[in-house]
PDB file of C-alpha atoms and ligand atoms in Angstrom:
ATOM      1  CA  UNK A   1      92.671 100.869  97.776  1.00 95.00           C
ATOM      2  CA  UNK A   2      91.828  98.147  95.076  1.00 96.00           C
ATOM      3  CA  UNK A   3      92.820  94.474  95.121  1.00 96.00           C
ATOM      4  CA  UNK A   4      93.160  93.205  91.351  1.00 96.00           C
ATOM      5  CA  UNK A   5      92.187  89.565  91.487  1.00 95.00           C
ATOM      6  CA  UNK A   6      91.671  89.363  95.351  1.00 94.00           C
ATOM      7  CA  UNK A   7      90.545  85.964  95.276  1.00 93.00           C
ATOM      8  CA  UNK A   8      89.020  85.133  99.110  1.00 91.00           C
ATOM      9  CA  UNK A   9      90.670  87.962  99.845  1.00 93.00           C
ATOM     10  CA  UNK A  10      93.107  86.815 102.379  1.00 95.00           C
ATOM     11  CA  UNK A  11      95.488  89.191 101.628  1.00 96.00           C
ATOM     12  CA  UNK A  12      92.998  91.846 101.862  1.00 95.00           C
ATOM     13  CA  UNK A  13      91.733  90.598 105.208  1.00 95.00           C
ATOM     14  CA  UNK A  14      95.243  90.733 106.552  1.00 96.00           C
ATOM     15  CA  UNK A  15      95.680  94.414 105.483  1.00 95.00           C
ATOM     16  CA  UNK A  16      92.652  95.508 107.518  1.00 96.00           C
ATOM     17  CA  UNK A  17      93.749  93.810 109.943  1.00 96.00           C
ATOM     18  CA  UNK A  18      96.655  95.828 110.191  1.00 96.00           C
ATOM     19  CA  UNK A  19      94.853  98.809 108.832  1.00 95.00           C
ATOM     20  CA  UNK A  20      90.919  98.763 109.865  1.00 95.00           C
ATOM     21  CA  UNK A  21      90.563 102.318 108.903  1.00 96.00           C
ATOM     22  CA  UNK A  22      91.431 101.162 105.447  1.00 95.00           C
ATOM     23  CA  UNK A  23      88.650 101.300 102.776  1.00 94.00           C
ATOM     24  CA  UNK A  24      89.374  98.272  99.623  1.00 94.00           C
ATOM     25  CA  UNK A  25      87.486  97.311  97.194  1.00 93.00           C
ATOM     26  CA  UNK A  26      88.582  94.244  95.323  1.00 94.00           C
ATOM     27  CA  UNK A  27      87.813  93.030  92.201  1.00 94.00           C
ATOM     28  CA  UNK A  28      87.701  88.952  90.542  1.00 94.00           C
ATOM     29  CA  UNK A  29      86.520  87.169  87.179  1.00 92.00           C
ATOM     30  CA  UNK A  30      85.754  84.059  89.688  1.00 88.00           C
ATOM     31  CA  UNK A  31      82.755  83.882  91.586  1.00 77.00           C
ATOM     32  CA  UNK A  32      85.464  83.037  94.577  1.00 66.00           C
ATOM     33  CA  UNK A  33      85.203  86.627  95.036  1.00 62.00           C
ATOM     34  CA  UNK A  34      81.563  86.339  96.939  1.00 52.00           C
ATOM     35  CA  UNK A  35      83.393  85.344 100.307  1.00 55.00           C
ATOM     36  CA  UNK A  36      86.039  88.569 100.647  1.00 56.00           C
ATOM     37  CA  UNK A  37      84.905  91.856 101.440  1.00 54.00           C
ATOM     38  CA  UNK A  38      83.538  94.307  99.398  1.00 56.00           C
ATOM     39  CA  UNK A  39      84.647  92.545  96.128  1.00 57.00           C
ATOM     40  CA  UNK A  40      83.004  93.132  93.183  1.00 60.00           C
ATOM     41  CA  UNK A  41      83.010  90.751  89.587  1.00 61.00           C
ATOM     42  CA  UNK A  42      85.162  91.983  86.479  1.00 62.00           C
ATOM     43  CA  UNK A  43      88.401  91.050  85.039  1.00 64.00           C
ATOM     44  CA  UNK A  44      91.414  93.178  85.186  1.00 63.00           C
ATOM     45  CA  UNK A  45      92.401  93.924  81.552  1.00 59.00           C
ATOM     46  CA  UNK A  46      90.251  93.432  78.192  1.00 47.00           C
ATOM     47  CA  UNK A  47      88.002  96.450  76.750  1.00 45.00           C
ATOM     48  CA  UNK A  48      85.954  97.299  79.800  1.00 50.00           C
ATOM     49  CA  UNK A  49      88.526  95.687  82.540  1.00 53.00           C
ATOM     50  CA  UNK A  50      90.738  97.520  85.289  1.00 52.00           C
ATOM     51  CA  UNK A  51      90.236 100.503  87.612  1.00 49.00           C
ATOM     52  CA  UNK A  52      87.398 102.552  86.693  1.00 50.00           C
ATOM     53  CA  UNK A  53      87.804 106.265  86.913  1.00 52.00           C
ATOM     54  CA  UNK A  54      89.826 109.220  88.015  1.00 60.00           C
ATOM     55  CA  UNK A  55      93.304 108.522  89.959  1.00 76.00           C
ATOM     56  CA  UNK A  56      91.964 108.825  93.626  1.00 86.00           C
ATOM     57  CA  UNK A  57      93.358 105.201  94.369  1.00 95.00           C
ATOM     58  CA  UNK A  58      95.947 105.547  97.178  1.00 95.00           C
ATOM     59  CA  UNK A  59      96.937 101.923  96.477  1.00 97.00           C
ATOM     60  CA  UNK A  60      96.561  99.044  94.129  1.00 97.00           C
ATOM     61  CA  UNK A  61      97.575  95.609  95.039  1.00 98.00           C
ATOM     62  CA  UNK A  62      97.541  92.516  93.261  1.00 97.00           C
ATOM     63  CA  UNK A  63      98.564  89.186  94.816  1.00 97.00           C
ATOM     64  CA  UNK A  64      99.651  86.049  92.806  1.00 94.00           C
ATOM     65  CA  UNK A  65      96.780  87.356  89.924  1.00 93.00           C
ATOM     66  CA  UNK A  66      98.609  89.069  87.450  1.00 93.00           C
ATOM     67  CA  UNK A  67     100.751  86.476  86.054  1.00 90.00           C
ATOM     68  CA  UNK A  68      96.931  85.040  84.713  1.00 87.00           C
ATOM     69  CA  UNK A  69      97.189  87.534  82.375  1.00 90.00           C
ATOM     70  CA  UNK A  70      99.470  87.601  79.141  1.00 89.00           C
ATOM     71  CA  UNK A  71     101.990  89.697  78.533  1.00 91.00           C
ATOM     72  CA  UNK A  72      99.991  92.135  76.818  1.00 93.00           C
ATOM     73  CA  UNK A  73      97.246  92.249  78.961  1.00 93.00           C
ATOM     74  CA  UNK A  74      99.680  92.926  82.099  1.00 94.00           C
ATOM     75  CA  UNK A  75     101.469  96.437  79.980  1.00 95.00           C
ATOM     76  CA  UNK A  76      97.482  97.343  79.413  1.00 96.00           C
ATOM     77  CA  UNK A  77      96.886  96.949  83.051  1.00 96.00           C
ATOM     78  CA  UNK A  78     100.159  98.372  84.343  1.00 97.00           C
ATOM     79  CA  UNK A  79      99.106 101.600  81.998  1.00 95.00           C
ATOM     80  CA  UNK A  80      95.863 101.918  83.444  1.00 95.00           C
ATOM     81  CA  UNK A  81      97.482 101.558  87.472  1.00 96.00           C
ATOM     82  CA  UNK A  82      99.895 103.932  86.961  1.00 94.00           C
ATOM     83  CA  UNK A  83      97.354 106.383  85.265  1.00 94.00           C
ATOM     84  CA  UNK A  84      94.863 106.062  88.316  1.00 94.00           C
ATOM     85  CA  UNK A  85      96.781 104.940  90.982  1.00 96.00           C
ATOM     86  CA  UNK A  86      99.279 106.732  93.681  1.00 95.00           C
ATOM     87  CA  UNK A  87     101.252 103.389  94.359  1.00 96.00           C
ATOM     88  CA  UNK A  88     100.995  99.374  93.145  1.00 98.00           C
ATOM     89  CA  UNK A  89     102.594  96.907  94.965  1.00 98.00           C
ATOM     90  CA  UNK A  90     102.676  93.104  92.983  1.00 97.00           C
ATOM     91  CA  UNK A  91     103.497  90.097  94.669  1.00 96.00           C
ATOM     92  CA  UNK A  92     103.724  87.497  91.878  1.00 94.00           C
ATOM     93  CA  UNK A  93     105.832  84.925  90.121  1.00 91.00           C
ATOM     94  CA  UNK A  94     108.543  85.470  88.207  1.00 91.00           C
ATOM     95  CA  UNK A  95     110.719  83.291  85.666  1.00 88.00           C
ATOM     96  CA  UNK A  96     113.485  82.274  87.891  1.00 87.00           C
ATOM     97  CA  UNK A  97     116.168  78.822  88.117  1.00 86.00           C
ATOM     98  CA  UNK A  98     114.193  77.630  90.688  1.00 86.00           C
ATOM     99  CA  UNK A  99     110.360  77.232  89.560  1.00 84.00           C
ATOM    100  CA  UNK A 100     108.252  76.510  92.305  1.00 87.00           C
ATOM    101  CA  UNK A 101     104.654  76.984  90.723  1.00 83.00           C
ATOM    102  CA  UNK A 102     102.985  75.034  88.170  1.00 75.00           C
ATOM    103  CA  UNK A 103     103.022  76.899  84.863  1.00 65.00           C
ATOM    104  CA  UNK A 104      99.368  77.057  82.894  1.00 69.00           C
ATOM    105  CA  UNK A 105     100.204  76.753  79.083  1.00 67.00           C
ATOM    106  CA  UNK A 106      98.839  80.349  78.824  1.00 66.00           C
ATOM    107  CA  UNK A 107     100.718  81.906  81.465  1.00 69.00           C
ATOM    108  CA  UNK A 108     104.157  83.828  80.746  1.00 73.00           C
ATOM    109  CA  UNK A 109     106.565  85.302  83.331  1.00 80.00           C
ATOM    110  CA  UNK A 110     108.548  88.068  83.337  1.00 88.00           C
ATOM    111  CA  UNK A 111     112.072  87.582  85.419  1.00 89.00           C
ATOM    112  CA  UNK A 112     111.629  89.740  88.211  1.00 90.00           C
ATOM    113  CA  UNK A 113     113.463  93.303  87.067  1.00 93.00           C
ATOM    114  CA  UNK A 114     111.142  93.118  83.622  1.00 94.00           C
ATOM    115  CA  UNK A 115     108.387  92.975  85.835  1.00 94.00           C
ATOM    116  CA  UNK A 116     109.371  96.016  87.986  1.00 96.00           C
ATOM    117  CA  UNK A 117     110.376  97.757  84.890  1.00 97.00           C
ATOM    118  CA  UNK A 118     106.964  96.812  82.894  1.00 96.00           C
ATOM    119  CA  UNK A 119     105.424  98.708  86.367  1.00 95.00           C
ATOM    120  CA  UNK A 120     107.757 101.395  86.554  1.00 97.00           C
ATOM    121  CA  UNK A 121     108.957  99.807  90.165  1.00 97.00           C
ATOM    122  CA  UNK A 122     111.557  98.094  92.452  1.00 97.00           C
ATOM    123  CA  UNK A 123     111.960  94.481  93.370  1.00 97.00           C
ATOM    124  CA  UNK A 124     111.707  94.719  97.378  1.00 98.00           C
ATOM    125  CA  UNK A 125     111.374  90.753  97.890  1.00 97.00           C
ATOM    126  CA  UNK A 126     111.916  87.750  96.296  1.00 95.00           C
ATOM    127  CA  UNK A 127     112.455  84.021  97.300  1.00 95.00           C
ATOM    128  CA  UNK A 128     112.631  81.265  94.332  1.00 93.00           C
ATOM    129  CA  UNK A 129     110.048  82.465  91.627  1.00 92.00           C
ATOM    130  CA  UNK A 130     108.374  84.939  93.554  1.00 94.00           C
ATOM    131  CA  UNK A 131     108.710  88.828  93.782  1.00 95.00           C
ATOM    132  CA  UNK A 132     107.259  91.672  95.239  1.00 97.00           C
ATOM    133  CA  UNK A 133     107.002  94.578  93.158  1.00 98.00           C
ATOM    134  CA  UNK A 134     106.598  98.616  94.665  1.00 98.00           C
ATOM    135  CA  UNK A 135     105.571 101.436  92.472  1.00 98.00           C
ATOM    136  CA  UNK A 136     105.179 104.386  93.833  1.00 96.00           C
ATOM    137  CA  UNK A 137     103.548 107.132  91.009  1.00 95.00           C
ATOM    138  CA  UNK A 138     103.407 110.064  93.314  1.00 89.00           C
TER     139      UNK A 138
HETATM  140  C1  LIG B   1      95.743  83.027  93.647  1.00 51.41           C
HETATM  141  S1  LIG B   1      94.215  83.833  93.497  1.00 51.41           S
HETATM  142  C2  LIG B   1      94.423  85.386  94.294  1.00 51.41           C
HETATM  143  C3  LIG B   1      94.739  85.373  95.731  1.00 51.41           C
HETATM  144  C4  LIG B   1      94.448  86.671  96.421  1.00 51.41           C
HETATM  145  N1  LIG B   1      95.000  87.820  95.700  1.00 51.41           N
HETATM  146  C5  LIG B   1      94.984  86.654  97.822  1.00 51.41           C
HETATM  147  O1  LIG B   1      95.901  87.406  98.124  1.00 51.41           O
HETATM  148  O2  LIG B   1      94.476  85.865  98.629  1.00 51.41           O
HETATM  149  C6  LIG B   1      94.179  84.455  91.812  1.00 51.41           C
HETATM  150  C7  LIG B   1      92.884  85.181  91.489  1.00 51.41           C
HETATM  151  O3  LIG B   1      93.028  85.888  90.268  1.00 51.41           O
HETATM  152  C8  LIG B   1      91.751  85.902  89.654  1.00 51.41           C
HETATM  153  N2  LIG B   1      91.913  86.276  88.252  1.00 51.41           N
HETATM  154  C9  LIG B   1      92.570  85.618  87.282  1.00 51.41           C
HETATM  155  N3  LIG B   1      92.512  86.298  86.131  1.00 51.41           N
HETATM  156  C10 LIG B   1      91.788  87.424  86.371  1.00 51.41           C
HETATM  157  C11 LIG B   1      91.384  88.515  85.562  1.00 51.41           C
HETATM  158  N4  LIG B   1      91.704  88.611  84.292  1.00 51.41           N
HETATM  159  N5  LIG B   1      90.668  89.494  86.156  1.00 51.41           N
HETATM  160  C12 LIG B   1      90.328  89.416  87.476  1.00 51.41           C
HETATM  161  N6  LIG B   1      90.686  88.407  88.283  1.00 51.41           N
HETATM  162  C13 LIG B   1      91.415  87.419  87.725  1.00 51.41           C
HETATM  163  C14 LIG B   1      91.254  84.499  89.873  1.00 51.41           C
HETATM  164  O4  LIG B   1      89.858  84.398  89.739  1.00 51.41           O
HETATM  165  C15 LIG B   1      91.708  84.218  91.296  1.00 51.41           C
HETATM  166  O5  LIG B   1      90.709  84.526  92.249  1.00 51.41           O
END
């Protein structure tokens, strides 16, 4: 599986926890990446950004990262998931009447169903401005 903007990779670390067979590869424009496992450095959308090849991904997650990216950027990205991917699940945050997290100037937010519908998913959580997102492209 790949983990778009895995960060320190906690969520990753709590998935093989739960999972140890599990092989992920994660990917991060920030040098933050250096202390997760088996992350590697590259943005997730742009020219040369996103999965690589072939749709052998079981799984693509992406954790409080995509809402980095404009609106644009995330339809690019959700394209090139669903073309290489089996499944995406998206926890991230959503425009909602209670806004919890600070909003960068750049930063836009879907409400929650645009979101699903922009990844060709359901809404299976949410709580305030938050949501988690499942695809499945099987
Ligand atoms: C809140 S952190 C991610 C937390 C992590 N997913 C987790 O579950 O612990 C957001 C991450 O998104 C990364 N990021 C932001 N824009 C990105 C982009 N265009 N491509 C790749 N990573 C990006 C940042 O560098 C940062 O590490």
């Amino acid at each position: 599986m790949l983990d778009l903007g895995i960060g320190t990779g906690e969520t990753t670390k709590r998935i093989l926890e739960a999972y140890p067979q599990a092989q992920i590869t994660g990917l991060d424009s920030s040098p933050t990446w250096s202390s997760a496992p088996r992350a590697g450095r590259g943005r997730t959308a742009g020219p040369h950004g996103g999965p690589a090849s072939g749709r052998a991904l079981d799984l693509v997650i992406s954790v409080l990262s995509v809402h980095h990216l404009t609106d644009d950027e995330k339809h690019l990205l959700f394209r090139r998931v669903r073309e290489q991917s089996q499944a995406l699940v998206l926890g991230d945050v959503v425009k909602a009447d209670v806004q919890v997290a600070s909003l960068e100037p750049r930063s836009t937010f879907p409400i929650r169903d645009e979101l699903a519908e922009w990844c060709g998913g359901e809404v299976v959580w949410t709580a305030d401005d938050l949501a988690v997102v499942v695809a499945n492209y099987r």
